[in-house]
XYZ file of C-alpha atoms in Angstrom:
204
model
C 71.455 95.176 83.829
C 69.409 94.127 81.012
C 68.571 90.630 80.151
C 70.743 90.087 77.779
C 73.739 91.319 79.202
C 72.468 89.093 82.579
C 72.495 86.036 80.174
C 76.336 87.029 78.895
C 77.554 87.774 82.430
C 76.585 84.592 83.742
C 77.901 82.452 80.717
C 81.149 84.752 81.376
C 81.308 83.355 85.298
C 81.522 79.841 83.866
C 84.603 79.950 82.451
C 85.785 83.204 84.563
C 88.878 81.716 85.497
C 90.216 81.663 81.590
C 89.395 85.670 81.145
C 91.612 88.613 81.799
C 90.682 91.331 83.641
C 90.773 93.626 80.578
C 87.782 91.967 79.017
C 85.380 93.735 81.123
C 85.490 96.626 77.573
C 83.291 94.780 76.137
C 80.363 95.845 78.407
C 79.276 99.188 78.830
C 76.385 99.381 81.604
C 78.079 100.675 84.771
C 77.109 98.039 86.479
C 77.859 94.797 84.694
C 81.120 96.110 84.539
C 81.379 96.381 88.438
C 79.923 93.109 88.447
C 82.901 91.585 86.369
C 85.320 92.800 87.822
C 84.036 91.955 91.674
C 83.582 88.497 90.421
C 86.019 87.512 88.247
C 89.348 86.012 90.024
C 91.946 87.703 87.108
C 90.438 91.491 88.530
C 90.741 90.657 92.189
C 93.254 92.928 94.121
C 95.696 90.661 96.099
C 98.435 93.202 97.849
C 98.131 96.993 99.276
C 95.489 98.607 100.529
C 93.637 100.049 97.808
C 91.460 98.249 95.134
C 92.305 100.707 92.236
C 89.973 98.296 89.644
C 87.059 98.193 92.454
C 87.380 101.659 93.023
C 86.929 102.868 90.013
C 84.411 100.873 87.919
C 82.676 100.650 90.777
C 82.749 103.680 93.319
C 82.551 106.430 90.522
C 79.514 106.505 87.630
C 80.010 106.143 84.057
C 79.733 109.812 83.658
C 82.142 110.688 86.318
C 85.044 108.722 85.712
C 86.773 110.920 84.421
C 87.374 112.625 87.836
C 88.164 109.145 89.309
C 91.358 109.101 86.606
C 92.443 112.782 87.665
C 92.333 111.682 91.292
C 94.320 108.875 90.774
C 96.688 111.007 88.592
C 97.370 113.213 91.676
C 97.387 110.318 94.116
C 100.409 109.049 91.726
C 101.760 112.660 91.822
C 101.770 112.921 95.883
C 103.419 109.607 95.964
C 106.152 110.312 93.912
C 106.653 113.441 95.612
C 106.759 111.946 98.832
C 109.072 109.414 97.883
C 111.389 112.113 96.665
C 111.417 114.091 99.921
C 111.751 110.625 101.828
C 114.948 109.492 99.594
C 116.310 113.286 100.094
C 115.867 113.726 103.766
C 116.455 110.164 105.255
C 117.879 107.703 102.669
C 120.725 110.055 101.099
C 121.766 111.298 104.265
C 121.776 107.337 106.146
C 123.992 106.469 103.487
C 126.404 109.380 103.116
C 126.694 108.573 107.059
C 127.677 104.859 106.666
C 129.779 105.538 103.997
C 132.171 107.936 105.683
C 132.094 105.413 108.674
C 133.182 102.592 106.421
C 135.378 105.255 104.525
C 134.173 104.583 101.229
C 134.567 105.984 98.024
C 131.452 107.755 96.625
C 131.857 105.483 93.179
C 131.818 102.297 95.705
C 129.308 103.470 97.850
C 127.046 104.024 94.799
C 127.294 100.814 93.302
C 127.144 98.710 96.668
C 124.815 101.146 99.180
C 123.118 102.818 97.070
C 122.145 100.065 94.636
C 121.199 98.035 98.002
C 119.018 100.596 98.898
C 117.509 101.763 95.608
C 117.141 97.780 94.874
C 115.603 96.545 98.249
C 111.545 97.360 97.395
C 112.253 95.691 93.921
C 113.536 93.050 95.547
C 110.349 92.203 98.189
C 107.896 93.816 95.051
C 109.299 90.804 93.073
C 109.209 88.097 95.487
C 105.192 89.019 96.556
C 104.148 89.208 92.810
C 106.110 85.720 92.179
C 104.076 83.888 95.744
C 100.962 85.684 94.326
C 98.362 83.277 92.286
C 98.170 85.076 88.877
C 100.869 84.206 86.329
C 100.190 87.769 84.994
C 101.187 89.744 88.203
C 104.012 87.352 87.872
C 105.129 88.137 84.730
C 105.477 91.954 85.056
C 107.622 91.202 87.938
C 110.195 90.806 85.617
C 109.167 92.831 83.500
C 109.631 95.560 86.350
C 112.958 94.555 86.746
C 113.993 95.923 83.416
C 112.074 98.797 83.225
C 113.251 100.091 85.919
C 116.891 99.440 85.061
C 116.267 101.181 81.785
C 113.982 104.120 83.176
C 117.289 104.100 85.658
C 119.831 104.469 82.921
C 117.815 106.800 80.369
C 115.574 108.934 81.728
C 116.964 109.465 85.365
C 120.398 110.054 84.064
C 119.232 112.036 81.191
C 117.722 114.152 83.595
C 120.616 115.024 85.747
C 123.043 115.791 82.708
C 120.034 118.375 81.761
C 119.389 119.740 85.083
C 123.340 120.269 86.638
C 126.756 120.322 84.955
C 129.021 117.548 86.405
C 132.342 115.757 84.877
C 131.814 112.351 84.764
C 134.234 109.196 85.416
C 134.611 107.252 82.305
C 136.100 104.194 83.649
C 133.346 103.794 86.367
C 130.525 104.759 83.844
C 132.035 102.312 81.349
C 132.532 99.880 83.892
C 129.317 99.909 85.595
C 127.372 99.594 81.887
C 129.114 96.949 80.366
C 128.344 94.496 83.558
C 124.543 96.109 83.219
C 124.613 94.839 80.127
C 126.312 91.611 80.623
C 123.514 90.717 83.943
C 120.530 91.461 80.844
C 121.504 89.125 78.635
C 122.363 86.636 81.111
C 118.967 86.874 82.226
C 117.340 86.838 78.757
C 119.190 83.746 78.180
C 117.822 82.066 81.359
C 114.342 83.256 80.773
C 114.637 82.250 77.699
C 115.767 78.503 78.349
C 113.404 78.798 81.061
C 115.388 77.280 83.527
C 118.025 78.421 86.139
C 120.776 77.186 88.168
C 122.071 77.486 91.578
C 125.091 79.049 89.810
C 123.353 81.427 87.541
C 120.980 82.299 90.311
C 124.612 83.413 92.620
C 126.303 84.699 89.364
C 122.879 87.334 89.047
């Protein structure tokens, strides 16, 4: 670290608590950056078990980070793939089991078991990023909320009218997207009055 950038670093830990994480761009020795980003409380790692920031400004050189960004592209890969082979081996069948036991319809099953189950990590991923201390983290909780219903509604259903041929039920579909639609702008309107009540909290 040259003088210079030692002089700039340090100025930066004054007032580290008013930076974002992404700031660290601005510097381009290897290990200033891995300084900044140990140090400064926005790049901190709170939850799971790997530091992806700290691993990778810090654990791989300058010149081979690329490699660091393809191993973390097939980490991604092998856990998506072994959430897919978790939800098709244990979750589908649990559910198909406890609906036939309750004798459920698969259109009720899907909107009360299914959405349970599909919903329940959102639902703990949301309340640990809301207890954790930066407002950002906070933020995209919500922010996950709704891209995930819309990756939900585009992409994954896009999908499975490209890959199968199936008749769908239009009262259910309709059904099912208008109160989507009706829960979104509720919740814009709350967020954006930035208050909620005990009532709007139940009617959610």
């Amino acid at each position: 670290m040259n003088l210079t950038d030692q002089l700039n670093f340090t100025n930066i830990l004054d007032t580290a608590s008013d930076l974002q994480c992404s700031s660290y761009h601005a510097y381009s020795n290897a290990s200033t950056v891995c300084s900044y980003v140990k140090n400064l409380p926005n790049c901190q790692y709170d939850g799971g078990f790997i530091d992806y920031i700290g691993l990778t400004m810090c654990s791989f050189s300058e010149k081979n980070r690329a490699w660091c960004y393809v191993l973390l592209l097939l980490w991604m890969l092998y856990m998506f793939i072994s959430l897919g082979v978790t939800a098709e081996d244990f979750f589908c069948p649990s559910l198909k089991a406890i609906s036939k036991f309750l004798r459920m319809s698969d259109s009720l099953a899907g909107v009360t078991l299914l959405a349970l189950g599909n919903g329940a990590p959102d639902i703990f991923s949301v309340i640990a990023a809301v207890n954790n201390k930066n407002p950002r983290t906070t933020a995209m909780a919500f922010q996950e909320l709704f891209g995930a219903g819309i990756f939900v509604t585009t992409i994954v259903a896009g999908s499975i009218n490209f890959s199968t041929t199936f008749m769908m039920a239009r009262r259910p579909f309709l059904r099912d997207n208008i109160f989507y639609l009706v829960a979104v702008i509720w919740t814009f309107v709350v967020i954006y009055r930035r208050e909620i009540k005990t009532i709007e909290a139940t009617g959610l």
